[in-house]
CSV table of C-alpha atoms and ligand atoms in Angstrom, one decimal:
chain,number,residue,atom,x,y,z
A,1,MET,CA,-36.4,76.1,193.7
A,2,GLN,CA,-34.0,78.8,192.5
A,3,TYR,CA,-35.9,81.2,190.1
A,4,ARG,CA,-34.2,83.1,187.4
A,5,THR,CA,-34.7,86.9,187.2
A,6,VAL,CA,-34.9,88.2,183.7
A,7,LEU,CA,-35.3,91.8,182.5
A,8,HIS,CA,-36.8,92.7,179.1
A,9,ILE,CA,-36.0,96.2,178.1
A,10,ASP,CA,-37.9,97.9,175.3
A,11,ALA,CA,-37.2,101.4,174.2
A,12,ASN,CA,-40.3,103.5,173.8
A,13,ALA,CA,-41.1,104.8,170.3
A,14,PHE,CA,-37.4,104.2,169.6
A,15,PHE,CA,-36.8,105.8,166.2
A,16,ALA,CA,-39.0,108.8,167.0
A,17,SER,CA,-37.3,109.2,170.5
A,18,VAL,CA,-33.8,109.1,169.0
A,19,GLU,CA,-34.9,111.8,166.4
A,20,GLN,CA,-36.4,113.9,169.2
A,21,ALA,CA,-33.3,113.5,171.3
A,22,ALA,CA,-31.1,114.5,168.3
A,23,ASN,CA,-33.1,117.5,167.4
A,24,PRO,CA,-34.5,119.8,170.2
A,25,GLU,CA,-36.9,121.3,167.7
A,26,LEU,CA,-38.8,118.0,167.5
A,27,ARG,CA,-39.2,117.5,171.2
A,28,GLY,CA,-42.7,117.5,172.6
A,29,LYS,CA,-44.1,117.5,169.1
A,30,ALA,CA,-46.0,115.1,167.0
A,31,ILE,CA,-43.4,113.5,164.7
A,32,ALA,CA,-43.4,110.3,162.6
A,33,VAL,CA,-40.4,108.5,161.1
A,34,VAL,CA,-40.6,107.1,157.6
A,35,GLY,CA,-38.1,105.0,155.7
A,36,SER,CA,-35.4,106.7,153.6
A,37,HIS,CA,-35.5,107.2,149.8
A,38,GLY,CA,-38.9,108.7,149.7
A,39,ARG,CA,-40.7,105.9,151.5
A,40,THR,CA,-44.1,106.8,152.7
A,41,VAL,CA,-44.9,104.2,155.4
A,42,ILE,CA,-44.7,105.3,159.0
A,43,THR,CA,-42.3,103.1,161.0
A,44,THR,CA,-42.6,104.8,164.4
A,45,SER,CA,-44.3,107.9,165.7
A,46,SER,CA,-43.8,109.9,168.9
A,47,TYR,CA,-46.3,109.6,171.7
A,48,GLU,CA,-47.6,113.1,170.9
A,49,ALA,CA,-48.4,111.8,167.4
A,50,ARG,CA,-50.0,108.6,168.7
A,51,ALA,CA,-52.3,110.7,170.9
A,52,LYS,CA,-53.6,112.3,167.7
A,53,GLY,CA,-54.3,108.9,166.1
A,54,VAL,CA,-51.1,108.3,164.1
A,55,LYS,CA,-50.2,104.6,163.8
A,56,THR,CA,-47.3,102.5,162.6
A,57,GLY,CA,-48.0,101.3,159.1
A,58,MET,CA,-50.1,104.3,158.0
A,59,SER,CA,-49.0,106.0,154.9
A,60,LYS,CA,-47.7,109.5,155.6
A,61,TYR,CA,-50.7,111.0,153.7
A,62,GLU,CA,-53.2,109.1,155.9
A,63,ALA,CA,-51.2,110.2,159.0
A,64,LEU,CA,-51.2,113.9,157.9
A,65,ARG,CA,-54.9,113.7,157.5
A,66,VAL,CA,-55.5,112.6,161.1
A,67,CYS,CA,-52.8,114.9,162.4
A,68,PRO,CA,-52.1,117.9,160.1
A,69,GLU,CA,-49.3,119.3,162.3
A,70,LEU,CA,-47.4,116.1,162.1
A,71,ILE,CA,-43.7,116.5,161.3
A,72,ILE,CA,-42.4,113.8,159.0
A,73,VAL,CA,-38.8,112.7,159.6
A,74,VAL,CA,-36.8,110.5,157.2
A,75,GLY,CA,-35.3,107.7,159.2
A,76,ASP,CA,-31.5,107.3,159.7
A,77,ASN,CA,-30.6,103.7,160.5
A,78,LYS,CA,-27.0,104.6,161.4
A,79,LYS,CA,-28.3,106.7,164.3
A,80,TYR,CA,-30.6,103.9,165.6
A,81,THR,CA,-27.9,101.2,165.3
A,82,TYR,CA,-25.4,103.4,167.1
A,83,THR,CA,-27.8,104.1,170.0
A,84,SER,CA,-28.8,100.5,170.1
A,85,THR,CA,-25.2,99.4,170.4
A,86,ARG,CA,-24.5,101.9,173.2
A,87,MET,CA,-27.6,100.9,175.1
A,88,ASN,CA,-26.5,97.3,175.1
A,89,GLU,CA,-23.1,98.4,176.3
A,90,ILE,CA,-24.8,100.0,179.3
A,91,PHE,CA,-26.8,96.8,179.9
A,92,ARG,CA,-23.6,94.8,180.1
A,93,ASP,CA,-22.5,96.9,183.1
A,94,TYR,CA,-25.2,95.1,185.1
A,95,THR,CA,-24.8,91.5,183.8
A,96,PRO,CA,-22.7,89.9,181.0
A,97,GLU,CA,-25.9,88.0,180.1
A,98,VAL,CA,-27.4,90.4,177.6
A,99,GLU,CA,-29.2,89.3,174.4
A,100,ALA,CA,-30.3,91.8,171.9
A,101,PHE,CA,-33.7,90.7,170.5
A,102,SER,CA,-34.2,93.6,168.1
A,103,ILE,CA,-32.8,97.0,167.5
A,104,ASP,CA,-34.6,98.4,170.5
A,105,GLU,CA,-35.3,95.4,172.7
A,106,SER,CA,-32.9,93.3,174.9
A,107,TRP,CA,-33.1,90.6,177.5
A,108,LEU,CA,-30.9,90.6,180.6
A,109,ASP,CA,-30.5,87.7,182.9
A,110,VAL,CA,-29.7,89.4,186.2
A,111,THR,CA,-30.0,86.3,188.5
A,112,HIS,CA,-26.3,86.5,189.5
A,113,SER,CA,-26.2,90.3,189.8
A,114,LEU,CA,-28.9,90.7,192.4
A,115,SER,CA,-26.5,90.5,195.3
A,116,ILE,CA,-24.4,93.3,193.9
A,117,PHE,CA,-27.2,95.7,193.0
A,118,GLY,CA,-29.8,94.8,195.7
A,119,SER,CA,-32.8,93.9,193.5
A,120,ALA,CA,-34.0,93.6,190.0
A,121,GLU,CA,-36.1,96.7,190.5
A,122,ASN,CA,-33.0,98.6,191.5
A,123,ILE,CA,-31.2,97.5,188.4
A,124,ALA,CA,-34.2,98.6,186.3
A,125,TYR,CA,-34.2,102.1,187.9
A,126,LEU,CA,-30.5,102.5,187.4
A,127,ILE,CA,-30.7,101.4,183.8
A,128,LYS,CA,-33.7,103.7,183.1
A,129,ALA,CA,-31.8,106.7,184.7
A,130,ARG,CA,-28.7,106.1,182.6
A,131,ILE,CA,-30.6,105.6,179.3
A,132,LYS,CA,-32.5,108.8,180.0
A,133,HIS,CA,-29.4,110.7,180.9
A,134,CYS,CA,-27.3,109.4,178.0
A,135,PHE,CA,-29.8,109.3,175.2
A,136,ASP,CA,-32.8,111.2,176.5
A,137,ILE,CA,-35.1,108.3,175.7
A,138,THR,CA,-37.4,106.3,178.0
A,139,VAL,CA,-37.7,102.5,178.2
A,140,SER,CA,-40.2,100.1,179.5
A,141,ILE,CA,-38.9,97.2,181.6
A,142,GLY,CA,-40.4,93.9,182.4
A,143,ILE,CA,-39.0,91.8,185.3
A,144,ALA,CA,-40.0,88.2,185.5
A,145,PRO,CA,-38.7,84.6,186.0
A,146,ASN,CA,-38.1,84.0,182.3
A,147,LYS,CA,-37.8,85.6,178.8
A,148,LEU,CA,-41.4,85.0,177.7
A,149,LEU,CA,-42.9,86.6,180.8
A,150,ALA,CA,-40.3,89.5,180.9
A,151,LYS,CA,-41.3,90.4,177.4
A,152,LEU,CA,-45.0,90.2,178.2
A,153,ALA,CA,-44.4,92.4,181.3
A,154,SER,CA,-42.4,95.1,179.5
A,155,ASP,CA,-45.5,95.6,177.3
A,156,MET,CA,-47.8,96.1,180.2
A,157,LEU,CA,-46.8,99.7,181.1
A,158,LYS,CA,-45.8,102.0,178.3
A,159,PRO,CA,-44.1,104.4,178.1
A,160,ASP,CA,-41.5,104.5,180.9
A,161,GLY,CA,-42.8,101.7,183.0
A,162,ILE,CA,-41.5,99.0,185.2
A,163,THR,CA,-43.7,95.9,185.6
A,164,VAL,CA,-42.8,93.0,187.9
A,165,LEU,CA,-44.2,89.5,187.4
A,166,THR,CA,-43.3,87.4,190.4
A,167,PRO,CA,-43.6,83.6,190.2
A,168,GLU,CA,-46.7,83.9,192.5
A,169,SER,CA,-48.5,86.5,190.3
A,170,VAL,CA,-47.9,84.7,187.0
A,171,SER,CA,-51.0,82.5,186.8
A,172,ARG,CA,-53.3,85.3,187.9
A,173,THR,CA,-51.8,87.6,185.2
A,174,LEU,CA,-52.0,85.0,182.5
A,175,GLU,CA,-55.6,83.9,183.3
A,176,ARG,CA,-57.2,86.6,181.3
A,177,MET,CA,-54.3,87.7,179.1
A,178,PRO,CA,-55.3,87.4,175.4
A,179,ILE,CA,-53.0,84.8,173.7
A,180,GLY,CA,-52.0,87.4,171.1
A,181,GLU,CA,-50.0,89.2,173.8
A,182,LEU,CA,-47.5,86.3,174.0
A,183,CYS,CA,-44.3,86.8,172.0
A,184,GLY,CA,-44.4,84.0,169.4
A,185,ILE,CA,-48.1,83.9,168.9
A,186,GLY,CA,-48.7,85.8,165.7
A,187,SER,CA,-52.1,86.7,164.1
A,188,LYS,CA,-52.3,83.4,162.1
A,189,MET,CA,-51.6,81.2,165.2
A,190,LYS,CA,-54.1,83.4,167.2
A,191,ARG,CA,-56.8,82.7,164.6
A,192,HIS,CA,-56.2,79.0,164.7
A,193,LEU,CA,-56.3,78.9,168.5
A,194,ASN,CA,-59.4,81.1,168.5
A,195,MET,CA,-61.1,78.5,166.2
A,196,MET,CA,-60.4,76.0,169.0
A,197,SER,CA,-62.2,78.4,171.5
A,198,ILE,CA,-58.9,79.3,173.1
A,199,TYR,CA,-58.7,83.1,173.7
A,200,THR,CA,-56.7,83.6,176.8
A,201,CYS,CA,-53.3,82.3,178.1
A,202,GLY,CA,-55.2,80.6,181.0
A,203,GLU,CA,-57.3,78.6,178.4
A,204,LEU,CA,-54.2,77.7,176.4
A,205,GLY,CA,-52.4,76.5,179.5
A,206,ARG,CA,-55.3,74.3,180.5
A,207,CYS,CA,-55.8,72.9,177.0
A,208,GLU,CA,-55.0,69.2,176.7
A,209,GLU,CA,-51.6,68.8,175.1
A,210,ALA,CA,-52.7,66.0,172.8
A,211,ARG,CA,-55.4,68.4,171.3
A,212,LEU,CA,-52.7,71.0,170.6
A,213,THR,CA,-50.3,68.4,169.2
A,214,ARG,CA,-53.0,67.0,166.9
A,215,LYS,CA,-53.5,70.5,165.5
A,216,PHE,CA,-50.0,72.0,165.6
A,217,GLY,CA,-47.6,69.0,165.7
A,218,ILE,CA,-44.5,69.2,167.9
A,219,ILE,CA,-45.0,72.8,168.9
A,220,GLY,CA,-48.2,71.8,170.7
A,221,LYS,CA,-46.3,71.1,173.9
A,222,ARG,CA,-44.5,74.4,173.6
A,223,LEU,CA,-47.8,76.2,173.1
A,224,LYS,CA,-49.3,74.7,176.3
A,225,GLU,CA,-46.2,75.7,178.2
A,226,MET,CA,-46.4,79.3,176.9
A,227,GLY,CA,-50.0,79.4,178.2
A,228,GLN,CA,-48.7,78.4,181.6
A,229,GLY,CA,-45.9,81.0,181.4
A,230,ILE,CA,-43.1,78.4,181.2
A,231,ASP,CA,-40.0,79.2,179.2
A,232,HIS,CA,-36.6,77.6,179.8
A,233,SER,CA,-34.8,79.3,176.9
A,234,PRO,CA,-31.6,81.0,178.1
A,235,VAL,CA,-30.5,84.5,177.6
A,236,VAL,CA,-27.8,84.1,175.0
A,237,GLN,CA,-25.0,86.4,175.9
A,238,PHE,CA,-22.4,87.7,173.5
A,239,ALA,CA,-19.7,85.7,175.1
A,240,ASP,CA,-21.5,82.5,174.2
A,241,GLU,CA,-21.3,83.5,170.6
A,242,ASN,CA,-17.5,84.0,170.8
A,243,ASP,CA,-16.6,81.1,168.6
A,244,VAL,CA,-18.9,82.3,165.9
A,245,LYS,CA,-19.7,80.1,163.1
A,246,SER,CA,-22.7,82.2,162.1
A,247,VAL,CA,-24.0,85.6,162.9
A,248,GLY,CA,-27.7,86.3,162.7
A,249,HIS,CA,-30.6,88.4,163.9
A,250,SER,CA,-34.3,87.9,163.9
A,251,SER,CA,-37.4,89.9,164.7
A,252,THR,CA,-41.1,89.3,164.7
A,253,LEU,CA,-43.2,91.9,163.0
A,254,GLU,CA,-46.3,93.3,164.6
A,255,ARG,CA,-48.3,92.3,161.6
A,256,ASP,CA,-47.8,90.4,158.3
A,257,ILE,CA,-46.4,92.6,155.5
A,258,SER,CA,-46.3,92.0,151.8
A,259,ASP,CA,-45.2,95.4,150.4
A,260,PRO,CA,-41.7,94.8,148.9
A,261,VAL,CA,-40.7,98.3,150.0
A,262,GLU,CA,-41.6,97.6,153.6
A,263,ILE,CA,-39.9,94.2,153.5
A,264,LYS,CA,-36.7,95.7,152.2
A,265,ARG,CA,-36.8,98.2,155.0
A,266,PHE,CA,-37.0,95.5,157.6
A,267,LEU,CA,-34.4,93.4,155.9
A,268,LEU,CA,-32.1,96.5,155.9
A,269,GLN,CA,-32.6,96.9,159.7
A,270,LEU,CA,-31.9,93.2,160.3
A,271,SER,CA,-28.9,93.3,158.0
A,272,GLU,CA,-27.5,96.3,160.0
A,273,MET,CA,-27.7,94.3,163.2
A,274,VAL,CA,-26.0,91.3,161.6
A,275,GLY,CA,-23.3,93.7,160.2
A,276,SER,CA,-22.7,95.3,163.5
A,277,ARG,CA,-22.3,91.9,165.2
A,278,ALA,CA,-20.0,90.6,162.4
A,279,ARG,CA,-17.8,93.7,162.9
A,280,ARG,CA,-17.7,93.2,166.6
A,281,TYR,CA,-16.5,89.6,166.2
A,282,ASN,CA,-14.2,90.7,163.4
A,283,VAL,CA,-15.6,88.0,161.1
A,284,SER,CA,-16.8,87.9,157.6
A,285,GLY,CA,-19.1,85.4,155.9
A,286,LYS,CA,-19.6,83.7,152.6
A,287,THR,CA,-23.0,82.1,153.0
A,288,ILE,CA,-26.3,83.8,153.7
A,289,SER,CA,-29.2,81.7,155.0
A,290,SER,CA,-32.6,82.7,156.0
A,291,VAL,CA,-35.7,81.4,157.8
A,292,CYS,CA,-38.6,80.2,155.7
A,293,ALA,CA,-40.6,83.4,156.3
A,294,LEU,CA,-37.7,85.4,154.9
A,295,ARG,CA,-37.5,83.1,151.9
A,296,ARG,CA,-41.1,83.9,151.1
A,297,PHE,CA,-40.2,87.6,151.4
A,298,LEU,CA,-37.4,87.2,149.0
A,299,LEU,CA,-39.7,85.5,146.5
A,300,ILE,CA,-42.1,88.5,146.8
A,301,LEU,CA,-39.1,90.7,146.2
A,302,GLY,CA,-38.2,88.7,143.1
B,1,MG,MG1,-39.8,99.5,171.4
C-alpha cells in the first residue's frame, strides 16, 4: 500500500515570536500579546513568559501578577497575516499541496516531493532553517501518513521540534494518547466520551461503532476512525480552489469562549485570512455564510 506523507507545520508562540523578531528589545524577554483597542486578554505569550506561568486567556492584570516583568505588546494583525502569507509561499517551494489551517498552521502533502528532496525529515529541516532565517521564528513539524496524525505529531515536541509518526508507530502512540489531543475532539465531545469510559484514542478506536453511532449519530463512524488514526481527508491546495465560488477559513479554538470582545478578535483574524485569499483570487463576494458555532457567536454579539 502506498502511504501518503503529510507534514503539519505549527509556528511556535506565533504572535509573540513575530513581535520579538520585529523588535530586538523584546527578544529573550517575557512578553505577552493582547488584542488591539485596549483589549486585555492575552492571545499569545513568549516561551519566557510561559515559563513564569503566563497563559493564553489570562487578563493582562492576572498575567502581570504572576510575572511582574512581563512586557505587554498590543497585537498587530497585519504583521501576522503578512508573515503567515510569506511562510505559506515558502511551503509551496516544497509541494504545491499546501493547505493553511489557521494563521500559523499549515498542512503539506509531500508524497510526490520525496524523490526530489530525499525524505520528509529533510524537507522539515529545510523548511525550519528557512523560516528561522527569514522570520527568526521556530516551528514544530509533525510528519505522518495523514492530516489528523500530522497535526497530533506537531504538538508532541514544542518548541522547534520534528516528530515522525510512521504507519508502524501509530497504534502504539495512540494507545495511551488522551482523546482530547485529537484535532476535532473539543472539550464537550471529550466529556461525552469520558462519560462512556473512553479516555484514550486506543479505547476510542476499539469502541463498537454502533455504540458511538447510537450516541453521536453519523459522526460515530468518524470518531472510531479517529481513534484508530485513520483520516482520508485530502490536503486542499490553493490550485484546487482556483474556480472559486466561495472563500472561507475556519479555526478551532483551544477552549470555548463567550466574551464578545474575544469573539470579535477571533472573527477579525478569520476575516483577515478570508480577505487575503479573496485578494489572491481577485474575487469579491456578496453573501456571507457561517457555521452554526459562528451563528451562536453572532447571537451573543447581538
Ligand atoms: Mg502555533
